[in-house]
XYZ file of C-alpha atoms in Angstrom:
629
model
C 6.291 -22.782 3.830
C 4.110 -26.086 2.671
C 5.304 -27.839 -0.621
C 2.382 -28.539 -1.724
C 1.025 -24.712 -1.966
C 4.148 -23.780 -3.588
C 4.304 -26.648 -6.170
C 0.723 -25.972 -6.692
C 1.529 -22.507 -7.904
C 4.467 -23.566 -9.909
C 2.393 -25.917 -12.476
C -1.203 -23.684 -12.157
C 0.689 -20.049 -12.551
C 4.247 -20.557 -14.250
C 4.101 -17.118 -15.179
C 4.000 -15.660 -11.915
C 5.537 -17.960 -9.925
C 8.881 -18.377 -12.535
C 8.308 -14.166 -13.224
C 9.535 -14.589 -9.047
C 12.089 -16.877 -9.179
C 13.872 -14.922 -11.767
C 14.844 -12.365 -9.621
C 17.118 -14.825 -8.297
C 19.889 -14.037 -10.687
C 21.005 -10.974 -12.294
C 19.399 -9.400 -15.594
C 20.840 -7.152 -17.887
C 17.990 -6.354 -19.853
C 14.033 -7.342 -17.922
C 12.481 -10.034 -19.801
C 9.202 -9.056 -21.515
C 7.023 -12.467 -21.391
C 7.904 -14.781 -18.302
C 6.742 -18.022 -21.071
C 6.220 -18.233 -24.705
C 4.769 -21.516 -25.341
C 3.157 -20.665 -28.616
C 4.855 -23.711 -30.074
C 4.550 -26.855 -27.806
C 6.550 -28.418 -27.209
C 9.397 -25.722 -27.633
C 8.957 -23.393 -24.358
C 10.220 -20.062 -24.573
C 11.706 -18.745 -21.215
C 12.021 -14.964 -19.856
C 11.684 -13.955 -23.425
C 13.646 -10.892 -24.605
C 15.715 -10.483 -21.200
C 19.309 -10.598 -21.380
C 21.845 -12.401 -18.807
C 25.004 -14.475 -19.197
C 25.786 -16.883 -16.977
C 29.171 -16.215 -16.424
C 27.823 -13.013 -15.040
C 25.681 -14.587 -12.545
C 28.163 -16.990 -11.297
C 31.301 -15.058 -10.981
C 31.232 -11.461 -11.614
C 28.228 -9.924 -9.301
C 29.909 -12.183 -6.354
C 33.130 -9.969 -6.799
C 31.873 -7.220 -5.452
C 30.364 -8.351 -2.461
C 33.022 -11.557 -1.495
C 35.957 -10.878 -4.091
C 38.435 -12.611 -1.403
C 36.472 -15.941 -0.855
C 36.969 -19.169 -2.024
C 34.961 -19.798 -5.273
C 36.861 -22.851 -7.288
C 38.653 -25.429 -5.296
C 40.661 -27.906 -7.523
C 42.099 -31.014 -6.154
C 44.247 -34.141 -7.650
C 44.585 -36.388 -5.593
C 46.629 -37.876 -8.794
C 49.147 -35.241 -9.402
C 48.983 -33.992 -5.500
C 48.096 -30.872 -6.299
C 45.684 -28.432 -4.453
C 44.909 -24.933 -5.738
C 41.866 -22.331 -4.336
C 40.796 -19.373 -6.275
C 38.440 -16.706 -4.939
C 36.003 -14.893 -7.018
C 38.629 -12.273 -8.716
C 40.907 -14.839 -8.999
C 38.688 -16.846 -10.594
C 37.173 -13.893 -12.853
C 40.970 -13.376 -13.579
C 41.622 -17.055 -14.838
C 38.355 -16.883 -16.925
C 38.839 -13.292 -18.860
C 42.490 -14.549 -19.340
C 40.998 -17.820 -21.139
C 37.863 -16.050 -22.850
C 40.817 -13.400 -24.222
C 42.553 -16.590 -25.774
C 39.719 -17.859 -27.214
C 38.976 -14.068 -28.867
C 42.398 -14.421 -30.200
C 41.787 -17.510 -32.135
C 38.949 -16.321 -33.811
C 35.956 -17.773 -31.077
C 33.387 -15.273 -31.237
C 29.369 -15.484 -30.106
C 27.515 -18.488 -31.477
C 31.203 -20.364 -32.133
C 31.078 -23.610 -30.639
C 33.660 -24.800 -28.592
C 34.306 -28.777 -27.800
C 36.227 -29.171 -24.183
C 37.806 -32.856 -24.011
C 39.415 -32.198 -20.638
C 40.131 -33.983 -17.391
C 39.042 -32.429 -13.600
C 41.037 -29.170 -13.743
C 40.551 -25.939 -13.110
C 41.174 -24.919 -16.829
C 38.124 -26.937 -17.841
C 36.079 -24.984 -15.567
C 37.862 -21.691 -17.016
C 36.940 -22.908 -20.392
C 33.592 -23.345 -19.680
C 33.176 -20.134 -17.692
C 34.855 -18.336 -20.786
C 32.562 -19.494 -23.581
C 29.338 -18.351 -21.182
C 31.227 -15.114 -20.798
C 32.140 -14.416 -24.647
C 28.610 -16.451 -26.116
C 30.587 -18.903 -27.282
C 28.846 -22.556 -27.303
C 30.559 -25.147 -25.090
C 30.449 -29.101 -25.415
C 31.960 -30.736 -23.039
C 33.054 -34.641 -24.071
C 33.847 -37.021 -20.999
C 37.487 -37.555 -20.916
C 37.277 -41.369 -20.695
C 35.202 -41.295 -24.291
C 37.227 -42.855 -27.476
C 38.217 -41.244 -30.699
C 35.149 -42.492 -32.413
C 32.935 -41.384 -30.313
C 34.752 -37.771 -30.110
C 34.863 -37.891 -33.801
C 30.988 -38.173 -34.163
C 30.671 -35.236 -31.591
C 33.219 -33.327 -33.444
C 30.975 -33.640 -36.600
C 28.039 -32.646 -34.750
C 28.934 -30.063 -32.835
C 31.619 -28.709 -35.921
C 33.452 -26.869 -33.176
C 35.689 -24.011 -34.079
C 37.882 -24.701 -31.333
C 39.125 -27.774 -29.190
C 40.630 -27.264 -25.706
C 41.904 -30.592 -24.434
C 45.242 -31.120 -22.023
C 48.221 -33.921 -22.543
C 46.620 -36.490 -20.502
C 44.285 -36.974 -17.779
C 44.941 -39.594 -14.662
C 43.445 -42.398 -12.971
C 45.119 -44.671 -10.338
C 48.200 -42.433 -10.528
C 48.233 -43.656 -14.574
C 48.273 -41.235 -16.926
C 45.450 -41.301 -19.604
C 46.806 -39.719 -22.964
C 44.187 -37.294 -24.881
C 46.016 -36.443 -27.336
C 46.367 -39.302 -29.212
C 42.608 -40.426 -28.710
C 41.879 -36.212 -30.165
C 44.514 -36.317 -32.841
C 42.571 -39.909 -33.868
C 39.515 -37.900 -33.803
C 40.179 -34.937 -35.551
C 41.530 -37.572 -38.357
C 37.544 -39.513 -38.373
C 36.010 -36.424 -38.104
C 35.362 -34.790 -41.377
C 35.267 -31.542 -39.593
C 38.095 -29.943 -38.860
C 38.532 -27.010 -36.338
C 40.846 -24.151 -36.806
C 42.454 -24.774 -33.850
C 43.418 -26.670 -30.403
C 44.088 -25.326 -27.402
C 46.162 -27.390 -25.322
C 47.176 -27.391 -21.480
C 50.390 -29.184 -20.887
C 50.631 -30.913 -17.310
C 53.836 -32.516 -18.285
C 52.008 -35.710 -17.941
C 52.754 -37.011 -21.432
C 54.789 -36.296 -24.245
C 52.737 -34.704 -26.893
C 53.226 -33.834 -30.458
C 52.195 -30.826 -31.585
C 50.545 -30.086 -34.948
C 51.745 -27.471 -36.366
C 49.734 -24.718 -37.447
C 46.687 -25.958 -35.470
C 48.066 -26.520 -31.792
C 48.474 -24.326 -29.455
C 49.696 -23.858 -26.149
C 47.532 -22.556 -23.558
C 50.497 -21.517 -21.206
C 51.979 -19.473 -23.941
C 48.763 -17.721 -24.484
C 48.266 -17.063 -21.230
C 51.304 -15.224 -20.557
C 50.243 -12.788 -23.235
C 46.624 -12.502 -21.869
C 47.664 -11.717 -18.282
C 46.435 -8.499 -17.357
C 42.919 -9.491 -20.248
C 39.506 -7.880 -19.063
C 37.441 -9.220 -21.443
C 33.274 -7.805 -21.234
C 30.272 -9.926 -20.541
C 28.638 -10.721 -23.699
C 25.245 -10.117 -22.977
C 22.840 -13.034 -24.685
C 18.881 -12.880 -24.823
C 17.220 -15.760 -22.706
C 16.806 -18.215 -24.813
C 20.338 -18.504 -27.151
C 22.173 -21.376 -26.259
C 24.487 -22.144 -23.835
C 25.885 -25.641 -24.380
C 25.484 -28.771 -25.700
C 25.752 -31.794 -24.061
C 25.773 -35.355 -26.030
C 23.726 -38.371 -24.191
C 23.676 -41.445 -25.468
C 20.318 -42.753 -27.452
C 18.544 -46.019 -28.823
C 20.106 -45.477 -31.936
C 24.104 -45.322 -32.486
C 23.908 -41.191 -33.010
C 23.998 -39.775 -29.856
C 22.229 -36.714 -28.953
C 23.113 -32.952 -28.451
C 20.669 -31.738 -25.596
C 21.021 -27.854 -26.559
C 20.497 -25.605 -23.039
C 19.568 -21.997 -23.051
C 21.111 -19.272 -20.960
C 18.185 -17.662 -18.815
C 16.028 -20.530 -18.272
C 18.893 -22.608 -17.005
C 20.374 -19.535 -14.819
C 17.093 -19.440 -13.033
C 16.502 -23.139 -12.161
C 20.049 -23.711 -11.040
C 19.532 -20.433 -8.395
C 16.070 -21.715 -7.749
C 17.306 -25.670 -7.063
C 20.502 -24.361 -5.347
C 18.180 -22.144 -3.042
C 15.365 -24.992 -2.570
C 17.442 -28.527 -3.306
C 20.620 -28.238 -2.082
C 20.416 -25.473 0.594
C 23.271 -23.255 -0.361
C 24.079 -20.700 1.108
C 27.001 -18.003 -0.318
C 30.361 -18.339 1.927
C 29.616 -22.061 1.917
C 31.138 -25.173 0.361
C 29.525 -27.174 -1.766
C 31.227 -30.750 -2.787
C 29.648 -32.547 -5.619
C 32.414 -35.694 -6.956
C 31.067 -36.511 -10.979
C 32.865 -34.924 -13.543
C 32.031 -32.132 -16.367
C 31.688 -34.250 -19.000
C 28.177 -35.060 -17.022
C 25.690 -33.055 -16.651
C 25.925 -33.256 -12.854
C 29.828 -31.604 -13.648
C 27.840 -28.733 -15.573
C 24.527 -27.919 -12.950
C 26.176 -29.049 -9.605
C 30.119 -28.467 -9.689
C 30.869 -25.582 -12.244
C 27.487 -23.423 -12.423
C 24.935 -23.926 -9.835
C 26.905 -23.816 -6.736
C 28.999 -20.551 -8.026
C 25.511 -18.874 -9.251
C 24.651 -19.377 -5.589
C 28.323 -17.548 -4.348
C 29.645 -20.944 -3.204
C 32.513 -22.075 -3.101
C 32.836 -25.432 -5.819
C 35.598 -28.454 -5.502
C 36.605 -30.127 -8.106
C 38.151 -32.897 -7.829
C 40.259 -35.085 -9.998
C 41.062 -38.649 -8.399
C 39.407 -41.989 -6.782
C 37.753 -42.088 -3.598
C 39.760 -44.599 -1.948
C 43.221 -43.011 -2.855
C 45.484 -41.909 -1.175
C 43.014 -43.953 0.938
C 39.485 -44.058 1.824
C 39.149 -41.252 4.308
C 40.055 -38.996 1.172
C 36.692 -37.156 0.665
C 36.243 -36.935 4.489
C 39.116 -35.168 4.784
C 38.231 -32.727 1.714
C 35.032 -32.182 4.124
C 36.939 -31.751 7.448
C 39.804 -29.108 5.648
C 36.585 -26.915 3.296
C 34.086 -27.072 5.776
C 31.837 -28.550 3.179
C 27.818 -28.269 4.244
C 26.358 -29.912 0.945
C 27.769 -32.707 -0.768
C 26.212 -34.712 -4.560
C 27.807 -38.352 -5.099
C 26.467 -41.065 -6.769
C 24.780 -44.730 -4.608
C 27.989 -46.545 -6.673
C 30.372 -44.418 -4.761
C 28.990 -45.001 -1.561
C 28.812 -48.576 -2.153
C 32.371 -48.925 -2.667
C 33.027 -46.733 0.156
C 31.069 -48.792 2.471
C 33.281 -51.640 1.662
C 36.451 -50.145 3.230
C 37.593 -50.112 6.314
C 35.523 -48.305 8.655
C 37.661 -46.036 10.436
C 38.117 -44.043 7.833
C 34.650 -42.921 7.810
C 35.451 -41.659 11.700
C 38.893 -40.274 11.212
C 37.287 -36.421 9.876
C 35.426 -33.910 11.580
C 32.278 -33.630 9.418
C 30.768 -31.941 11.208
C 30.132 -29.068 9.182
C 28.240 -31.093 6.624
C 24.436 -31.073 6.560
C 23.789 -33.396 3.853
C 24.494 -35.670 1.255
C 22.416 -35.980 -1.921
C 22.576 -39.206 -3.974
C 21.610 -39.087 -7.614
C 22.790 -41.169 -11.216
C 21.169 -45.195 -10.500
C 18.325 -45.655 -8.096
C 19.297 -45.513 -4.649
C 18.811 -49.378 -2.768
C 17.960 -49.378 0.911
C 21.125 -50.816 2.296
C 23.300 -48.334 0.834
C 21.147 -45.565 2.304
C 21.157 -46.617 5.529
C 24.452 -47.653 6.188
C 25.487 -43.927 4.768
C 23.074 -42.440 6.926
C 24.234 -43.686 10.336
C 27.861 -42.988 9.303
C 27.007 -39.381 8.776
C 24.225 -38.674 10.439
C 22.876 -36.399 8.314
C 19.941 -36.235 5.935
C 20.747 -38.773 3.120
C 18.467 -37.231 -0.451
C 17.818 -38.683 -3.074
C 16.765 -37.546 -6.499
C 15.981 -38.305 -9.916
C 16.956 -36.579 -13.261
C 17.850 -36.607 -16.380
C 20.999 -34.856 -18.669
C 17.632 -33.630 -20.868
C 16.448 -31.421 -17.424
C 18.857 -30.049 -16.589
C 18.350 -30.265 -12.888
C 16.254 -32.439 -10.378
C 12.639 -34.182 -11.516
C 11.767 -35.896 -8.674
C 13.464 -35.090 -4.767
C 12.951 -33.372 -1.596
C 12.998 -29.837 -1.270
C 13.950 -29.455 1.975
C 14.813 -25.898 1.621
C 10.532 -24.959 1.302
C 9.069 -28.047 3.858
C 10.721 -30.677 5.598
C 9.361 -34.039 4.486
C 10.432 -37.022 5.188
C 12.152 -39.501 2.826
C 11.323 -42.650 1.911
C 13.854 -45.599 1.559
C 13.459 -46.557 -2.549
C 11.895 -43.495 -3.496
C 14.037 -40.435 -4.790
C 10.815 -38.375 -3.635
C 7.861 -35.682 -4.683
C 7.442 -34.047 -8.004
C 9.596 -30.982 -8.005
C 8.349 -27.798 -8.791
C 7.380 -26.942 -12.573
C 7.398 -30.539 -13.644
C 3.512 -31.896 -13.879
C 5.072 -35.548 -13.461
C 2.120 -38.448 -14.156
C 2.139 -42.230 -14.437
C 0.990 -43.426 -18.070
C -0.529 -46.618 -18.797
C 1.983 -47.877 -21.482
C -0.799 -49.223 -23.478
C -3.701 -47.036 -23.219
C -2.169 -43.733 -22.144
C -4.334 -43.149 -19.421
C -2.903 -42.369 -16.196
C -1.916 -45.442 -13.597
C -3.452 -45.474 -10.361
C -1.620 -45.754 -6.969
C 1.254 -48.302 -7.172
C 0.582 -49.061 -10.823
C 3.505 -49.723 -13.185
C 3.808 -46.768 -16.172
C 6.095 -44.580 -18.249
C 7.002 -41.354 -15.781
C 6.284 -38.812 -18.355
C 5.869 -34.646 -17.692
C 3.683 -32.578 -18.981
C 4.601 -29.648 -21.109
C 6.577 -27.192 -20.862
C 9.149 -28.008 -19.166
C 10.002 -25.930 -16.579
C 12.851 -23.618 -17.162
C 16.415 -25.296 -17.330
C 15.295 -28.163 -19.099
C 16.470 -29.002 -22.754
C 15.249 -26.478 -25.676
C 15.470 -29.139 -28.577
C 18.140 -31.726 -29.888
C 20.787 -29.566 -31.514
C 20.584 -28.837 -35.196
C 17.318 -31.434 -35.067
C 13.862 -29.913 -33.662
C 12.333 -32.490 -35.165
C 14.621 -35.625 -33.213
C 13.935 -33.538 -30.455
C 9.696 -33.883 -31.022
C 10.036 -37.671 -32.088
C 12.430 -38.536 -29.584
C 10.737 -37.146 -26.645
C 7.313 -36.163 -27.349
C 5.645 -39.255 -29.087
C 5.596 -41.732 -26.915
C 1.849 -41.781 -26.959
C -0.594 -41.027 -29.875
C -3.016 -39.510 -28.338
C -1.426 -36.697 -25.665
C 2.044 -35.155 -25.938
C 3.980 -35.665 -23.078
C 7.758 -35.949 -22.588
C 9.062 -39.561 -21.885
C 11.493 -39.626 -19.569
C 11.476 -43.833 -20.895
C 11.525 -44.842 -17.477
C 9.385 -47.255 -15.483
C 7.560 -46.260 -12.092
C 4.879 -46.120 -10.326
C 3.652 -43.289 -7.607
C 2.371 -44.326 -4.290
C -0.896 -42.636 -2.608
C 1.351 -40.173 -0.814
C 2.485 -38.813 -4.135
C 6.370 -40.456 -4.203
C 7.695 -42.130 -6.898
C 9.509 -45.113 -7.162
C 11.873 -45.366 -10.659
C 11.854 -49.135 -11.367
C 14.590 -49.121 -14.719
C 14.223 -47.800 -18.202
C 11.305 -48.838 -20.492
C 13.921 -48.134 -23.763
C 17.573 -49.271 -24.736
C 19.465 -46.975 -22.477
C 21.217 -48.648 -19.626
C 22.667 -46.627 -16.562
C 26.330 -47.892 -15.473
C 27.067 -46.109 -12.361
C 25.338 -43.290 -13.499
C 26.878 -42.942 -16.963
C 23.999 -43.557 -19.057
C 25.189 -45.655 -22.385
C 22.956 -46.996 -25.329
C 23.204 -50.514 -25.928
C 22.904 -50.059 -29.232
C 26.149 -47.902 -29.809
C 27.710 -51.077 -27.610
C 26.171 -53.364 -29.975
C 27.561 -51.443 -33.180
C 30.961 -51.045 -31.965
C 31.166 -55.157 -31.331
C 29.324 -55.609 -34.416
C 32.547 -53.753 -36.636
C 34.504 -57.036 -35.172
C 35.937 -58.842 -38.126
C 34.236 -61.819 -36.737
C 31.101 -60.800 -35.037
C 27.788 -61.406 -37.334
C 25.559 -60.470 -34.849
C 24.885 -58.997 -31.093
C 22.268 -58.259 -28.440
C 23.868 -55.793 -25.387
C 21.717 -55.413 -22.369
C 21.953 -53.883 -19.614
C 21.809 -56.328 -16.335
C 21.648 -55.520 -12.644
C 25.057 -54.908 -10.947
C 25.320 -54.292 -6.866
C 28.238 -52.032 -7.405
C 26.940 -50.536 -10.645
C 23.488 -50.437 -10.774
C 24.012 -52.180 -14.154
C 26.512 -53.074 -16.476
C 26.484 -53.972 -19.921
C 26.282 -57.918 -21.153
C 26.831 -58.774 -24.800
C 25.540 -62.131 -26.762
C 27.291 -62.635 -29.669
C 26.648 -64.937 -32.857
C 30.775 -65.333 -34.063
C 30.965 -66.108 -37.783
C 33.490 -68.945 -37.360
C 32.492 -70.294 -34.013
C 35.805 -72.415 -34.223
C 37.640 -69.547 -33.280
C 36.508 -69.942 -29.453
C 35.478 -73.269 -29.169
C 37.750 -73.954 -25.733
C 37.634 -72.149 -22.634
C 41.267 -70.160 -23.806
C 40.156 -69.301 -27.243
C 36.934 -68.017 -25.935
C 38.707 -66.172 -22.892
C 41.302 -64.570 -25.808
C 37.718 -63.746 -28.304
C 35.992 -62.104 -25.331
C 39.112 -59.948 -24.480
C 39.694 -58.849 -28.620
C 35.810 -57.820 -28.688
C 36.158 -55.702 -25.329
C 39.089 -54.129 -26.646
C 37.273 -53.016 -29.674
C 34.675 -51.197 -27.600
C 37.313 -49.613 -25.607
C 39.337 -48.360 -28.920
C 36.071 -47.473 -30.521
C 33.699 -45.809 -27.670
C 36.003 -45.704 -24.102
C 36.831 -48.114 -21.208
C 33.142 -46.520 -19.747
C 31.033 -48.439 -22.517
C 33.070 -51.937 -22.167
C 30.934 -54.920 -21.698
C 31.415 -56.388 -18.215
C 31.138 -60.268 -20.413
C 30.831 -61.058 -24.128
C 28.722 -64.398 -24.460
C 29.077 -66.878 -27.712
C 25.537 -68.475 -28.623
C 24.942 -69.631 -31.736
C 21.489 -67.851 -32.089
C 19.728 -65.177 -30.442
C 15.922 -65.350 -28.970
C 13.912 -63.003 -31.750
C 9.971 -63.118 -32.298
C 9.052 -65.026 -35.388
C 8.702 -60.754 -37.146
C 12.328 -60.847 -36.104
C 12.586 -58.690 -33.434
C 15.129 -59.036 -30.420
C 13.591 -60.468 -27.397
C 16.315 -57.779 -25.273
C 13.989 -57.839 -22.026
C 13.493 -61.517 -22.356
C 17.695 -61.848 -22.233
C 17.567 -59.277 -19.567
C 15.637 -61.185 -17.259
C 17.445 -64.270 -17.624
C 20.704 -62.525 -17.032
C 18.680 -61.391 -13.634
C 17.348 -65.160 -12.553
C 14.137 -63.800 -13.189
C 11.600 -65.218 -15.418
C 11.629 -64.053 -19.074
C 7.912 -63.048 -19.526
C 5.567 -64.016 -22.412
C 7.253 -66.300 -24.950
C 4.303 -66.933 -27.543
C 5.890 -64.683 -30.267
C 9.478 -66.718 -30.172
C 10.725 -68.124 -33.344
C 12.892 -71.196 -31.391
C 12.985 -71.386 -27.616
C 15.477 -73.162 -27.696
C 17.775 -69.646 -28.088
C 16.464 -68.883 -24.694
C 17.769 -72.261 -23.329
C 21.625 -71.766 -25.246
C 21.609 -68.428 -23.151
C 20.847 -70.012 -19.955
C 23.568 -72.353 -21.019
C 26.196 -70.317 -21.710
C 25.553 -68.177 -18.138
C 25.492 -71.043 -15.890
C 29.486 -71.618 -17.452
């Protein structure tokens, strides 16, 4: 098959060539219009059909490979190893979707998950999809305020969270951080749903806590019916950070994103049912939601999750996960690899991997020396590709599963399929030529899977995304890049106030508000600055209202560590600055606006652009000062 014919046909007939691709799932009800985009930029998908995910990626597999392996859940941190084929599985999640029934969780409930890698996040997921019940997921590392303001958001009927999670063998506490929460939030939900790993103590509230073992029990022999949802109701919501300190809810439907997870596990990622498929973020990403719990089960593989480090016990750790599962596709992230490829190299020859047949490499942009030295360790395809938690699934990649193209070192590839990706002129909108800088933008709609609006705020959703340029709406994916004259693009770092810390993408300006609440912090500039391990990390300049208070190398050591330990309190050890600076003043154009990329740059030894609009350069020079110790 030739890419270019097929992609052709994806962006010139959606209709028919999406109207295909959904036969790649199961429907309960036929759709009646393949697209409804009546209302651009809000695209309609398979309108009027009915599906459920849960459906598609556990029940129809039970009739034809009940006994196979469908969820594999590993800690490495509480040595403990547990498979469950597709009726087991089905078993786990009708048990948990008969719990949830029992607490009062119907259709259209939302339901926040605050969990660590277990299999009972995975059932909790799979048990909202099955009984229409909304799911957030919250990244276990995130902070009580930053729970709290997802808590309000999302005004969740129902928490499920666990004792503790673990890293390093140390066990990370929830429950204080969600009892902290629940406390800022002014919402309060009826009830939590806790699993009890005997980690940590816990206290339990009464009248509002309950145990998820307990419950169980009483829900063991459950069979609790698909709940059958139209195309486009929603199926989760999933908060991203933003250039303002409220993150966002990316709401997902249920049909759209059924489809393009088949279609990208078919054409991406090569799946094929009976295999395994190995991807090593975590749920409360959206990698955890398309590429460990849904897409590989919706494509009857077998999914590990995996709670734990990759160089403990040691560093051969994943190899050996890939040697014992057979694993044939595996999704990490270019940080992990680069702190793989600084361990001891046996370990990469210890495993029989031979049953793998690629690794894909998404989250940061991919640098050449990473990919190479991965690639002749494994010898196998090394893929690249570029995304976003607003799509859902890959933008930019090789599809390897319609045409064979090469890769190129840099580059995380082509345009996928449905997404009419262009290069736009940041100033007059038109669109760059060959190996011009622009804004990546897409061209509505957005193919299926992608985002259906911000939650509870269509019109965010249309400022946010679609209004980057006055005169054409286009989403902004507020990234640099440029496209080459064989059509790949190159992602060159993010034209707004994101930054991307080993894939975890974090807004600088919730950084800069959480230092800001500092008793003695008057003011703060948080960038994001290029990290070899990382990709970047966060770097905060701060103005200190009594400067006396770290005016020696000890005070200013014991400042820097109160201020970091605010952010972690506030927002999560994920979001702390990797330095807090002192400078008396911060460089700001003479209108009073932050010079952020001008700080960047300097942080990066590169030069910090056009300086006619500074008020005093001089705030450049304390800056320099202050980095150079």
């Amino acid at each position: 098959m030739n890419f270019s014919d097929f992609y052709k046909e994806s962006v010139d007939n959606p209709q028919a060539f999406w109207g295909e691709e959904a036969k790649l799932i199961d429907w309960k009800v036929p759709f009646q219009e393949v697209l409804d985009y009546s209302k651009p930029p809000f695209a309609k998908w398979f309108v009027g059909g009915q599906t459920n995910l849960c459906h598609n990626a556990v029940d129809r597999w039970v009739a034809t490979q009940a006994d196979q392996p469908a969820l594999i859940a590993i800690s490495t941190e509480t040595e403990t190893e547990q498979v469950y084929s597709f009726s087991q599985l089905q078993a786990e999640v009708e048990r948990t979707a008969a719990i949830m029934l029992s607490l009062g969780v119907s259709k259209g409930d939302r339901v926040l998950i605050y969990m660590p890698m277990i299999a009972e996040a995975a059932f909790a997921m799979l048990a909202c999809a099955r009984i229409g019940a909304i799911h957030s997921v919250v990244f276990g590392g995130f902070a009580a305020n930053s729970l709290s303001t997802r808590i309000d958001d999302a005004k969740p009927k129902l928490i499920v969270s666990a004792d503790a999670g673990s890293r390093g063998g140390k066990a990370v506490a929830y429950k204080p951080l969600l009892d902290e929460a629940i406390g800022l939030a002014e919402f309060k939900p009826s009830n939590v749903l806790l699993i009890d790993r005997k980690l940590v103590p816990m206290d339990l509230v009464a009248g509002r806590d309950v145990d998820y073992a307990t419950l169980r029990a009483q829900h063991i022999d459950a069979q609790v019916p698909v709940t059958w949802l139209e195309s486009n109701e929603a199926s989760y919501i999933l908060y991203t950070s933003g250039t303002t300190g409220k993150p966002k809810g990316v709401q997902r439907d249920v049909g759209g994103y059924a489809v393009a997870l088949a279609s990208s596990m078919k054409y991406n990622f090569c799946g094929n049912p009976g295999e395994a498929f190995f991807a090593t973020s975590d749920i409360g990403w959206v990698v955890g939601h398309s590429y460990i719990v849904y897409g590989p089960l919706i494509a009857g593989m077998a999914t590990i999750m995996y709670e734990g480090l990759p160089v403990r016990p040691d560093p051969g750790i994943w190899w050996s996960i890939v040697e014992k599962y057979k694993v044939t596709r595996m999704f990490s992230a270019p940080t992990a690899v680069r702190v793989l490829r600084k361990q001891p190299p046996e370990y990469m020859k210890k495993y029989d991997l031979s049953s793998l047949k690629a690794l894909y490499l998404a989250g940061e942009p991919l640098d050449e020396t990473t990919s190479q030295w991965i690639s002749d360790e494994l010898q196998v395809p090394i893929i690249d590709n570029y995304w976003q938690t607003e799509t859902g699934w890959p933008i930019l990649s090789i599809a390897k599963g319609i045409e064979d193209q090469p890769t190129k070192l840099g580059s995380p590839g082509v345009a996928m399929y449905g997404y009419k990706v262009k290069v736009l002129n940041e100033v007059t909108g038109e669109v760059c030529g060959a190996n011009e800088k622009g804004v990546v933008v897409i061209d509505g709609p957005l193919p299926p899977g992608c985002m259906q609006t911000v939650y509870g705020d269509d019109k965010r959703f249309v400022d946010t995304y679609w209004t980057t340029f006055a005169n054409q709406q286009v989403y902004s994916t507020f990234d640099w890049g440029i496209r080459d004259a064989d059509g790949y693009y190159f992602i060159l770092g993010r034209t707004d106030d994101v930054i991307n810390v080993a894939g975890h993408r974090l807004g600088t300006r919730e950084i800069e508000e959480s230092i800001s609440s500092h008793h003695n912090v008057s003011e703060v500039a948080v960038v994001g600055v290029e990290d070899k391990l990382k990709g970047q990390v966060a770097v905060a300049f701060a103005i200190l209202k009594n400067p006396d208070l770290a005016n020696t190398p000890e005070t200013r050591a014991a400042m820097e560590k109160e201020i970091m330990g605010v952010v972690d309190h506030q927002l999560g050890a994920v979001a702390r600055p990797a330095r807090v600076y002192f400078v008396p003043q911060l460089p700001k154009t003479r209108s009073g606006k932050l010079l952020r990329r001008s700080i960047q740059a300097i942080c990066e030894g590169r030069s910090p652009g056009d300086l006619t609009a500074i008020e005093d350069p001089a705030s450049l020079q304390q800056i320099m000062g202050v980095l150079q110790g």
